[in-house]
mmCIF file of C-alpha atoms in Angstrom:
data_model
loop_
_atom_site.group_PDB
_atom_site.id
_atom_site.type_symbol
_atom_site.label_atom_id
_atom_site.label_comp_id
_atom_site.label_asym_id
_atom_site.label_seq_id
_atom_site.Cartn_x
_atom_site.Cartn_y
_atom_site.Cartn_z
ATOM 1 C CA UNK Q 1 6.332 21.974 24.405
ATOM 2 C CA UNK Q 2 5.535 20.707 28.432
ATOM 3 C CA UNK Q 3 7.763 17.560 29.360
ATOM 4 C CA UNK Q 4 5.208 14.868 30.926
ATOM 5 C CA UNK Q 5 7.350 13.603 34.241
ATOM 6 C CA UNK Q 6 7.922 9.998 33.914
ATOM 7 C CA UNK Q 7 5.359 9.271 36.842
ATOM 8 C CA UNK Q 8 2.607 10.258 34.811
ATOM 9 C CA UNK Q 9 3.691 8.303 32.037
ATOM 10 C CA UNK Q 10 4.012 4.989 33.620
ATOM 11 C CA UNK Q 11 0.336 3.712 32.858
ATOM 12 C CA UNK Q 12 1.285 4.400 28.737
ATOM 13 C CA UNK Q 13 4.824 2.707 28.850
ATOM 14 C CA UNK Q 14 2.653 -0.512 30.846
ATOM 15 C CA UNK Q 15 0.663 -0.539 28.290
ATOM 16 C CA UNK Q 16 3.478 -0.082 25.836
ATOM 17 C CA UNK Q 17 5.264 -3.067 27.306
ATOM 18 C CA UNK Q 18 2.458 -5.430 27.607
ATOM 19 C CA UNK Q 19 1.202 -4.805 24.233
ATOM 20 C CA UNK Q 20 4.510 -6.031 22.485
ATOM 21 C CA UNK Q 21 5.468 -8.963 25.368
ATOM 22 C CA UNK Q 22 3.471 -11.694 26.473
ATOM 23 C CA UNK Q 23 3.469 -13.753 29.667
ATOM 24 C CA UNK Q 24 5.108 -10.620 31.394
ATOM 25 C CA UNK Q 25 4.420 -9.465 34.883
ATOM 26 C CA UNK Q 26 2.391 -5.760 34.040
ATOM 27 C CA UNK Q 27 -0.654 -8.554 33.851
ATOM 28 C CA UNK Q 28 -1.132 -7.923 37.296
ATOM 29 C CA UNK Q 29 -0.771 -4.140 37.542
ATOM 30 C CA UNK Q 30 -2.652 -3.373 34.169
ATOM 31 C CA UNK Q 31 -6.464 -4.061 34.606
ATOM 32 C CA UNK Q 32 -7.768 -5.879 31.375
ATOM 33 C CA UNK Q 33 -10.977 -5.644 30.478
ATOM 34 C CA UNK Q 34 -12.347 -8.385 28.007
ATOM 35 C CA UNK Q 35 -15.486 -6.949 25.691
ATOM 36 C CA UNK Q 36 -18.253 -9.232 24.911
ATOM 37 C CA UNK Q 37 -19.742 -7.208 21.960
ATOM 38 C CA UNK Q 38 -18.247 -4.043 19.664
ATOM 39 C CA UNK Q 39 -17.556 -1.537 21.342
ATOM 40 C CA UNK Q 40 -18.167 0.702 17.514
ATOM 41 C CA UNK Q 41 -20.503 0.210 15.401
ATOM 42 C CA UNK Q 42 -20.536 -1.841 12.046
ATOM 43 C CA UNK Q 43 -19.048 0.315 9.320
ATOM 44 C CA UNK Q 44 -21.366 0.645 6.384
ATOM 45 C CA UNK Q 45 -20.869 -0.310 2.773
ATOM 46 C CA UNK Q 46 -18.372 2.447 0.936
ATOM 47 C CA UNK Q 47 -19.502 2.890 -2.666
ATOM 48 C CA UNK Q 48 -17.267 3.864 -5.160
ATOM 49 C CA UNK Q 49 -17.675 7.197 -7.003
ATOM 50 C CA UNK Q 50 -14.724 7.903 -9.030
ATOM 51 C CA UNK Q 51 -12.371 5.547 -10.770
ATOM 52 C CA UNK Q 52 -9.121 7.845 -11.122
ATOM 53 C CA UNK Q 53 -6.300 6.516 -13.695
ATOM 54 C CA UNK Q 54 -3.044 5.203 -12.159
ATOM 55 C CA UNK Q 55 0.764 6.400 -13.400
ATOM 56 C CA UNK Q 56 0.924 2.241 -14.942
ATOM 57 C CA UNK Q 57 -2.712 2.807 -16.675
ATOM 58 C CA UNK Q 58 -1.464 4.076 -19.844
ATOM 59 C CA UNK Q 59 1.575 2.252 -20.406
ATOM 60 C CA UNK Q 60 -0.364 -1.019 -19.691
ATOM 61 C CA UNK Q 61 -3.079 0.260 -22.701
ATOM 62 C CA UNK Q 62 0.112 0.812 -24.957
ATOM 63 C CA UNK Q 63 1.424 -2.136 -24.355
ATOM 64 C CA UNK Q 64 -1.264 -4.399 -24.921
ATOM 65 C CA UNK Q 65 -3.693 -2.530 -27.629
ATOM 66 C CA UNK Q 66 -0.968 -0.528 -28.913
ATOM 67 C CA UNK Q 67 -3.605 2.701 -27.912
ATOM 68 C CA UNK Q 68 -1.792 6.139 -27.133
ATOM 69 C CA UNK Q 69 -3.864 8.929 -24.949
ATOM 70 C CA UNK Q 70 -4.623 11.520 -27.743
ATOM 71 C CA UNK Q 71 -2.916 14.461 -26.231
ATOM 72 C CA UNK Q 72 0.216 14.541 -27.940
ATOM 73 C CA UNK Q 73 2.530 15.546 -25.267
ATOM 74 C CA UNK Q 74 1.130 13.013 -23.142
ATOM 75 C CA UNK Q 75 1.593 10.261 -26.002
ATOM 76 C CA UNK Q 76 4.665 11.272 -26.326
ATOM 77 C CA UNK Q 77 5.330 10.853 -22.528
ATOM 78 C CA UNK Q 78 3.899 7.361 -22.952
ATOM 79 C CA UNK Q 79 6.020 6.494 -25.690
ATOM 80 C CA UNK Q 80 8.919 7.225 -24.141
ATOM 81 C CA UNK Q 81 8.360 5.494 -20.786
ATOM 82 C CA UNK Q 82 7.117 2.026 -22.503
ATOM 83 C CA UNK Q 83 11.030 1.589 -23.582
ATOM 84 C CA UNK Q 84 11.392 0.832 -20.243
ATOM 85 C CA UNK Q 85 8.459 -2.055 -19.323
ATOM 86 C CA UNK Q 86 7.280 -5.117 -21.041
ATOM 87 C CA UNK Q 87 4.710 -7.106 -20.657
ATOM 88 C CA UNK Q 88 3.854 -10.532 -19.428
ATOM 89 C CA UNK Q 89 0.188 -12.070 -19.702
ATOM 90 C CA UNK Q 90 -0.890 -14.975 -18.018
ATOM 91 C CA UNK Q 91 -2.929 -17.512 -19.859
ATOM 92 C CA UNK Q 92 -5.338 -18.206 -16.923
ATOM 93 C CA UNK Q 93 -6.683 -14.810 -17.524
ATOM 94 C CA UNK Q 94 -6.609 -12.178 -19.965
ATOM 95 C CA UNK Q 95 -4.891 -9.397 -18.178
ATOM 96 C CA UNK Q 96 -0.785 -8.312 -18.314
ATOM 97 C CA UNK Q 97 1.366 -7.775 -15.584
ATOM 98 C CA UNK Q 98 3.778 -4.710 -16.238
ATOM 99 C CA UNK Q 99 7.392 -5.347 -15.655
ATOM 100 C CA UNK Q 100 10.361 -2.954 -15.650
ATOM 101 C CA UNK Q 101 13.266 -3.715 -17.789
ATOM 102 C CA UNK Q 102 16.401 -4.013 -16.643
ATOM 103 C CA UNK Q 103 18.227 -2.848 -19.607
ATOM 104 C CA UNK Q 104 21.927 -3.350 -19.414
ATOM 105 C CA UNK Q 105 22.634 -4.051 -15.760
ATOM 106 C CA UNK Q 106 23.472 -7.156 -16.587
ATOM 107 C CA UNK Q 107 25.786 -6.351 -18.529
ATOM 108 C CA UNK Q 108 27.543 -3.695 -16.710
ATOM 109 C CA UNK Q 109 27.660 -6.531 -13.590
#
């Protein structure tokens, strides 16, 4: 590890300052430039490839179509963790919202 001396560093902690303060005096020792155009280039269009299941994905199925994955240790798995969500649907649209339960913290409070 080399220790930068502080007089080195002084340009970075200028910038540092001025980009978190406004109105502050590093205006004048910091040259701003202003750019007229992008300095990159336009980032392309990013297709999807792969749609990959999330942890909620099956305990959302089970809770609204009643559907279990057909691997039994992983129904199992689903079973088990549904005791602790329910489900809310809205009416505006036809999908459900997964919330966790809260079980009986409220009544130990």
């Amino acid at each position: 590890m080399i220790q930068i001396p502080r007089i080195n560093s002084a340009k970075a902690d200028a910038l540092s300052i001025l980009a978190s303060s406004k109105g502050s005096e590093l205006f004048k020792l910091v040259p701003i430039k202003h750019l007229t155009k992008l300095s990159i280039d336009v980032v392309t269009e990013v297709k999807w490839i792969e749609e990959t299941l999330t942890w909620i994905e099956p305990i959302l199925t089970f809770l609204k179509d009643q559907t279990i994955p057909s691997n039994r240790k992983e129904a199992r798995k689903v079973r088990r963790r549904t005791t602790h969500f329910c489900c809310l649907t809205t009416s505006s649209a036809n999908e459900a919202t997964p919330c966790p339960s809260l079980g009986t913290w409220a009544a130990r409070r």
